[in-house]
mmCIF file of C-alpha atoms in Angstrom:
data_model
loop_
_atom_site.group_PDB
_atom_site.id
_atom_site.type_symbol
_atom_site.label_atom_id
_atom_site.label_comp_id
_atom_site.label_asym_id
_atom_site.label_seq_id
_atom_site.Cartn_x
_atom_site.Cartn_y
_atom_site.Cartn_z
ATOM 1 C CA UNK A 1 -1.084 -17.606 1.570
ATOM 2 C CA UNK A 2 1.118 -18.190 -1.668
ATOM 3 C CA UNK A 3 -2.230 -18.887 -3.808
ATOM 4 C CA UNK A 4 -3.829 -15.539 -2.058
ATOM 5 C CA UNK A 5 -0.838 -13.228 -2.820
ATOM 6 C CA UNK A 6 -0.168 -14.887 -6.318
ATOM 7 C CA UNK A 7 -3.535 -14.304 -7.530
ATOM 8 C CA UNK A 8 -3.855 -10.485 -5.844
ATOM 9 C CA UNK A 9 -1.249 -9.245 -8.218
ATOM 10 C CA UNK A 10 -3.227 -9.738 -11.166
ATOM 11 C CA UNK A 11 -5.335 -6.818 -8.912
ATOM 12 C CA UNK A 12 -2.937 -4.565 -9.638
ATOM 13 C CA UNK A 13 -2.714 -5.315 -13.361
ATOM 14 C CA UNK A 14 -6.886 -4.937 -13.183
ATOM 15 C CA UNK A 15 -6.527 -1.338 -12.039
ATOM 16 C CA UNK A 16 -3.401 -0.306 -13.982
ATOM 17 C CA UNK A 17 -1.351 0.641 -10.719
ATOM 18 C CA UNK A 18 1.975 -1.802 -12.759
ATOM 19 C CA UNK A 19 3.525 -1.855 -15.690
ATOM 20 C CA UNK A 20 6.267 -4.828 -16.370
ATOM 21 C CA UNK A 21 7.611 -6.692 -13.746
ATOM 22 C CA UNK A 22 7.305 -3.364 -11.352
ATOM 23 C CA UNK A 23 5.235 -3.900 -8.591
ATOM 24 C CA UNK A 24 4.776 -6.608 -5.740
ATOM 25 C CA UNK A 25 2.117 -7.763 -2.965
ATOM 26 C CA UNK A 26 4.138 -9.595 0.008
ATOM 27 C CA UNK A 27 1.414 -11.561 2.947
ATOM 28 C CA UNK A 28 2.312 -12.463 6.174
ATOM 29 C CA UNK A 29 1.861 -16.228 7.092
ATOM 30 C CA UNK A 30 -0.501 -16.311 10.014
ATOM 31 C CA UNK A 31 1.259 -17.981 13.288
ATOM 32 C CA UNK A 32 5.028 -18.167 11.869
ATOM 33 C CA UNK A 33 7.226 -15.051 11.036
ATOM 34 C CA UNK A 34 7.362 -15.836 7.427
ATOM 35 C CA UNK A 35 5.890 -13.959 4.757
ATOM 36 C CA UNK A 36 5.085 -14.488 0.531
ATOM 37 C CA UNK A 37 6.551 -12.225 -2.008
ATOM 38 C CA UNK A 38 6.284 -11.932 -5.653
ATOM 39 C CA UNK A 39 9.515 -13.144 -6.602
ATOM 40 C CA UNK A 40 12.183 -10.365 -8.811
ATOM 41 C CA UNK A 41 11.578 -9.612 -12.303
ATOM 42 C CA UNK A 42 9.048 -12.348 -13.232
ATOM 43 C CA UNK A 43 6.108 -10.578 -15.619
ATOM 44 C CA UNK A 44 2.841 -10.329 -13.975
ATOM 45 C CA UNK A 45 1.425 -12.811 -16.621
ATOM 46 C CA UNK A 46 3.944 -16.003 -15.633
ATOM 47 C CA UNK A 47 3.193 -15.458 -11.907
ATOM 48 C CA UNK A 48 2.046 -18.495 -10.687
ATOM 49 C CA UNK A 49 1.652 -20.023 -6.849
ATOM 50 C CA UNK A 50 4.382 -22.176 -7.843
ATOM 51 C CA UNK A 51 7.273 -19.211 -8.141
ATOM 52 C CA UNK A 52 5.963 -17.561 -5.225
ATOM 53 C CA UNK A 53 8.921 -17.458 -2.590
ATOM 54 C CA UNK A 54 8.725 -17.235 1.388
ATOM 55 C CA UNK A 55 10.788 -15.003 3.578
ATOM 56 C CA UNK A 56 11.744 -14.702 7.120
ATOM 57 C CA UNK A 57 11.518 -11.167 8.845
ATOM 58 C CA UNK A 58 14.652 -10.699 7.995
ATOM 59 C CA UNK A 59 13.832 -11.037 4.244
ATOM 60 C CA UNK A 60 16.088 -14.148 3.721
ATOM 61 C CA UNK A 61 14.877 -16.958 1.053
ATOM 62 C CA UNK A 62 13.168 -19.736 3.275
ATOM 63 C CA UNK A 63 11.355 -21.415 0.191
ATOM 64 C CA UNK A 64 11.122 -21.145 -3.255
ATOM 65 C CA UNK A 65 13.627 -21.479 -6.530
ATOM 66 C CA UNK A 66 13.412 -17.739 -7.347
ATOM 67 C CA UNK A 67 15.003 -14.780 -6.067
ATOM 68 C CA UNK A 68 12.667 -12.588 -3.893
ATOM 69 C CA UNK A 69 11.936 -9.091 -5.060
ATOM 70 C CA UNK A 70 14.242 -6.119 -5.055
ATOM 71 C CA UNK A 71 11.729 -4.370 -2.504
ATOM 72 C CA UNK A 72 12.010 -7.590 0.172
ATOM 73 C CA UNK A 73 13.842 -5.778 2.704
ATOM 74 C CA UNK A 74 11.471 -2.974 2.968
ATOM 75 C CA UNK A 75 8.373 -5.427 3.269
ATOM 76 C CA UNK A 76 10.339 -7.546 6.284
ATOM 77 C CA UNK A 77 11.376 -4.262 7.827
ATOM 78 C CA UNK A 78 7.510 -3.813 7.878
ATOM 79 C CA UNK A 79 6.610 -6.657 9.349
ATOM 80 C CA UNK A 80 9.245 -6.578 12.079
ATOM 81 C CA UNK A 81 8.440 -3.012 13.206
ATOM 82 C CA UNK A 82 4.303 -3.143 13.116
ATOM 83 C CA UNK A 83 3.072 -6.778 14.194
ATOM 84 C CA UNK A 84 -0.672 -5.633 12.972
ATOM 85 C CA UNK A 85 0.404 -5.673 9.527
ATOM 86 C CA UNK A 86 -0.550 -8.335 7.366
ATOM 87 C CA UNK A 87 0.070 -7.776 3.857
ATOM 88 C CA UNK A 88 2.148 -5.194 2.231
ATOM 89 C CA UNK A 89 1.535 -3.570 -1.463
ATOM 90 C CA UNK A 90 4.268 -1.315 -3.902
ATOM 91 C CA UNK A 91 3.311 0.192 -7.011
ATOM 92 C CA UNK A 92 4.678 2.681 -8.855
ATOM 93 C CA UNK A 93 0.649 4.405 -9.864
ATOM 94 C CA UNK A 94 1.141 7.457 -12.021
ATOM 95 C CA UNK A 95 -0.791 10.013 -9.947
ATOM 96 C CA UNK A 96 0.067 8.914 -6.872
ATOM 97 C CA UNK A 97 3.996 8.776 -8.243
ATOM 98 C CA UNK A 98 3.218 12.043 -9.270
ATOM 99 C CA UNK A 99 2.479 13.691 -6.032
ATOM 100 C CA UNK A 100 5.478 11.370 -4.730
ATOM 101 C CA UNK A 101 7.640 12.838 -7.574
ATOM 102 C CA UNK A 102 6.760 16.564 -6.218
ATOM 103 C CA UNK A 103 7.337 15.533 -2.844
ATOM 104 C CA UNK A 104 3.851 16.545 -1.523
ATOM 105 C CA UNK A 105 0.846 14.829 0.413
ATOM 106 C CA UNK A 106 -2.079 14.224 -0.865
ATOM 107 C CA UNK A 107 -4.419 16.599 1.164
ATOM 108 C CA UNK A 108 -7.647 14.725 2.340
ATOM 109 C CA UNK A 109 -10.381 16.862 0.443
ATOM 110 C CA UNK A 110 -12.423 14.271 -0.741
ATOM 111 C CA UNK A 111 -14.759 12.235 2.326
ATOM 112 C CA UNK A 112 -13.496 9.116 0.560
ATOM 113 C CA UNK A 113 -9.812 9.823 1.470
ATOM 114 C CA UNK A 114 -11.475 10.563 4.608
ATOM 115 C CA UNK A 115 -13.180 7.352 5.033
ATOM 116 C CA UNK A 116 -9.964 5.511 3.597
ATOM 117 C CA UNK A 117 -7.274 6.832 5.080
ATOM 118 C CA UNK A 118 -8.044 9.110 7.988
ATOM 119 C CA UNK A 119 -6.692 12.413 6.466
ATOM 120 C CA UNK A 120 -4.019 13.197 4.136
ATOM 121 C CA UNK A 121 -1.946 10.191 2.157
ATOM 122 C CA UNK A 122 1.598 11.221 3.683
ATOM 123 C CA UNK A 123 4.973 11.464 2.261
ATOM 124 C CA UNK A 124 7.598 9.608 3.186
ATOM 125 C CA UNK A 125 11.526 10.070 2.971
ATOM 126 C CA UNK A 126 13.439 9.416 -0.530
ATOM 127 C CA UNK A 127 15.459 6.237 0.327
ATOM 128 C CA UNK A 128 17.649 4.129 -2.389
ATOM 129 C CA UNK A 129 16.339 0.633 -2.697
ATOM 130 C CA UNK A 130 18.939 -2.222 -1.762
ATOM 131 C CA UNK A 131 18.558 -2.189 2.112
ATOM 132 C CA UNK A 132 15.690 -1.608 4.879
ATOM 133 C CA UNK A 133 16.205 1.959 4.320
ATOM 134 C CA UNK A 134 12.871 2.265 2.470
ATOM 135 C CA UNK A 135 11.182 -0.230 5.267
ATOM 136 C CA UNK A 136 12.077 2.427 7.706
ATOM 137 C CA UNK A 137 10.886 5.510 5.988
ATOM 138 C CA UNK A 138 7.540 3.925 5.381
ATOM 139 C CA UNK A 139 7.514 2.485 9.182
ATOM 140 C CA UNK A 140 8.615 5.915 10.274
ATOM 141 C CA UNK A 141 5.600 7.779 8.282
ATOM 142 C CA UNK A 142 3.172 5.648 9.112
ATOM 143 C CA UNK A 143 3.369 4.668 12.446
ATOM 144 C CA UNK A 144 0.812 6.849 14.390
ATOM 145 C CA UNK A 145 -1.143 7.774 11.749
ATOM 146 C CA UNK A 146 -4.133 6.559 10.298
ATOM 147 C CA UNK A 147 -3.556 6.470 6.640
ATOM 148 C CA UNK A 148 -2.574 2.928 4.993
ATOM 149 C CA UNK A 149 -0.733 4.166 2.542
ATOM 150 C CA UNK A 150 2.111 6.156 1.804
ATOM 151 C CA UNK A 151 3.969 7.991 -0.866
ATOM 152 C CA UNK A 152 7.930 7.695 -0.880
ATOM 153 C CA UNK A 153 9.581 10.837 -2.412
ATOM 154 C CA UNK A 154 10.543 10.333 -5.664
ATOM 155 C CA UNK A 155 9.543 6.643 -5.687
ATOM 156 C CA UNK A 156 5.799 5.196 -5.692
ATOM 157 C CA UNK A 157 3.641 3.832 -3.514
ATOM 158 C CA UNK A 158 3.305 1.355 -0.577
ATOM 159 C CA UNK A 159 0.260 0.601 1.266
ATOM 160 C CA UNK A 160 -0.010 -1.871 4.402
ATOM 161 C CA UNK A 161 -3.358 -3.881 5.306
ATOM 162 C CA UNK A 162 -4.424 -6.396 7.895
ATOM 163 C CA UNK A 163 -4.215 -8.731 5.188
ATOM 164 C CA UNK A 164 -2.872 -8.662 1.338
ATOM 165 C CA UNK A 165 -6.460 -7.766 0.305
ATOM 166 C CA UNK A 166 -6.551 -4.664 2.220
ATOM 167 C CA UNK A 167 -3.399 -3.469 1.310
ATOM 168 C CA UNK A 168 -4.078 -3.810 -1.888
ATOM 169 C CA UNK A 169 -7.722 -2.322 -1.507
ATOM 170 C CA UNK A 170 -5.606 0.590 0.079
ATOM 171 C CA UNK A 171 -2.922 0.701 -2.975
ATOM 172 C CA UNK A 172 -5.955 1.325 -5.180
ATOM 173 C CA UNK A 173 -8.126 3.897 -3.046
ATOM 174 C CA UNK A 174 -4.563 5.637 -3.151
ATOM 175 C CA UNK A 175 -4.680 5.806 -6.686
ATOM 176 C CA UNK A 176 -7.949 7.166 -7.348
ATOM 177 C CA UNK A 177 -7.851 10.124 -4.776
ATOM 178 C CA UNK A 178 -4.694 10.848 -6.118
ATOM 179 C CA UNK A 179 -5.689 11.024 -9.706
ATOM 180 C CA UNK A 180 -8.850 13.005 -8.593
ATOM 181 C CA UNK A 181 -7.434 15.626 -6.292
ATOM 182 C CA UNK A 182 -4.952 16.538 -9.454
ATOM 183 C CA UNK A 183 -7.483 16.784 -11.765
ATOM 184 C CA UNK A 184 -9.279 19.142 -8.854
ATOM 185 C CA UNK A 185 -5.948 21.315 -8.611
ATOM 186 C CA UNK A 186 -6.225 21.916 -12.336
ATOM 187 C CA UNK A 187 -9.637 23.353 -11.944
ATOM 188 C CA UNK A 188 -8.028 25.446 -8.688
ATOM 189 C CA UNK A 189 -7.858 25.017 -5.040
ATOM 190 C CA UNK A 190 -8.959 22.176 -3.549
ATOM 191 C CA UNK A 191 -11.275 22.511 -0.516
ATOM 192 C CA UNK A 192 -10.463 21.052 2.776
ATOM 193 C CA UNK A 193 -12.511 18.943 4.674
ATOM 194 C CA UNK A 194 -12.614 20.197 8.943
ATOM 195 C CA UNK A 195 -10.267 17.830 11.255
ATOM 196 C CA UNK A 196 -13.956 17.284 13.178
ATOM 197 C CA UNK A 197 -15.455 15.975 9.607
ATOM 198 C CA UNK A 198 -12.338 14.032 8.792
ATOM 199 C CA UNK A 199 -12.989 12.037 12.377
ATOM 200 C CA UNK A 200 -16.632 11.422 12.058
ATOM 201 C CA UNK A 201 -16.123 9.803 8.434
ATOM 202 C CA UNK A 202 -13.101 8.316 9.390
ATOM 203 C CA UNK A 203 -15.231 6.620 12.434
ATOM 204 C CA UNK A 204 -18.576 5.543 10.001
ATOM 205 C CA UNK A 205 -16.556 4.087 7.611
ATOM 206 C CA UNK A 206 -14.094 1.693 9.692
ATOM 207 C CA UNK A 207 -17.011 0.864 12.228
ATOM 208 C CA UNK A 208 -20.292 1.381 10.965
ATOM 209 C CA UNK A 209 -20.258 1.105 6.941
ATOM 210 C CA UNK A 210 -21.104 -1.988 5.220
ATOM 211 C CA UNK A 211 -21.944 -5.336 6.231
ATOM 212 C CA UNK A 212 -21.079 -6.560 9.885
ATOM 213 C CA UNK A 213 -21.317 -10.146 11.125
ATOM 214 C CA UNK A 214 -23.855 -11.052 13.730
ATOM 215 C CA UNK A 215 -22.684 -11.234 17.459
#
């Protein structure tokens, strides 16, 4: 898991979502309640599997000679509250930080938020960083609805996945509709897609799209 999560954060230097040392991808470790983090300000370039650090659920340092980042209460406070979770993403993207900044959703009127996410990208609660505050918020938003990602008010990003990979997948998708739908609100109104549409897409896409292994 520490080579998988080291090497997914140069993802989010691929698709610009980071700048710095802001930014982290956190995996659970399959049969244990540990889980890898990018450890705190350590540049994207000197990340190696070696400074990874593991966790507990409780975000305490288990292994590793750095500190773990700032955000590893939130990502534990995941991963206690919603067992299906596998890998948790942060970034602070511009357009989705934008929308977070205004304190708005990202409506779902494009079919790929609708094959993505399910409907909207919702906002979550401003919370300081420091404690599980922002764990909760993003627990609180999330649980119950079918987006992977959410947008904390006046913060960034964080996206959840059965695995690093597809929270990271959904940290990017979250970027991209973002950036699009403002672009579409400078032109004017957005339209929006029916609930009924919404469903079916959401449905081909998560059972139907793309390659499936034989039974």
């Amino acid at each position: 898991m520490k080579t998988i999560v080291a090497d997914l954060h140069a993802e989010l230097v691929r698709y610009g979502l980071v700048v710095w040392t802001a930014g982290n991808v956190s995996g659970r470790i399959p049969g244990g309640d540990l889980f890898v983090i990018k450890p705190s300000g350590v540049s994207y370039d000197e990340l190696t599997v070696e400074n990874m650090v593991v966790c507990d659920l409780d975000g305490n340092l288990v292994e590793g000679a750095h500190s773990p980042s700032s955000d590893t209460a939130a990502h534990a406070y995941v991963y206690r509250n919603m067992p299906d979770v596998g890998g948790v993403v942060h970034t602070h993207s511009t357009y989705a930080s934008a929308w977070a900044a205004r304190g708005e959703a990202v409506p779902c009127v494009l079919t790929a938020m609708a094959d993505e996410f399910g409907g909207e990208i919702p906002l979550g609660p401003f919370a300081l960083i420091g404690d599980d505050s922002i764990g909760q918020g993003i627990v609180e938003t999330l649980k119950g609805h079918r987006s992977k990602a959410v947008l904390m008010q006046n913060h960034g990003v964080f996206s959840i996945g059965k695995d690093p990979k597809a929270a990271v997948k959904a940290a990017v998708m979250c970027e991209d509709v973002a950036r699009t739908v403002h672009v579409a609100r400078q032109l004017g109104e957005p339209l929006p897609i029916p609930q009924d549409d919404i469903d079916r897409l959401y449905d081909r896409y998560q059972n139907v799209y793309g390659q499936r292994s034989p039974r």
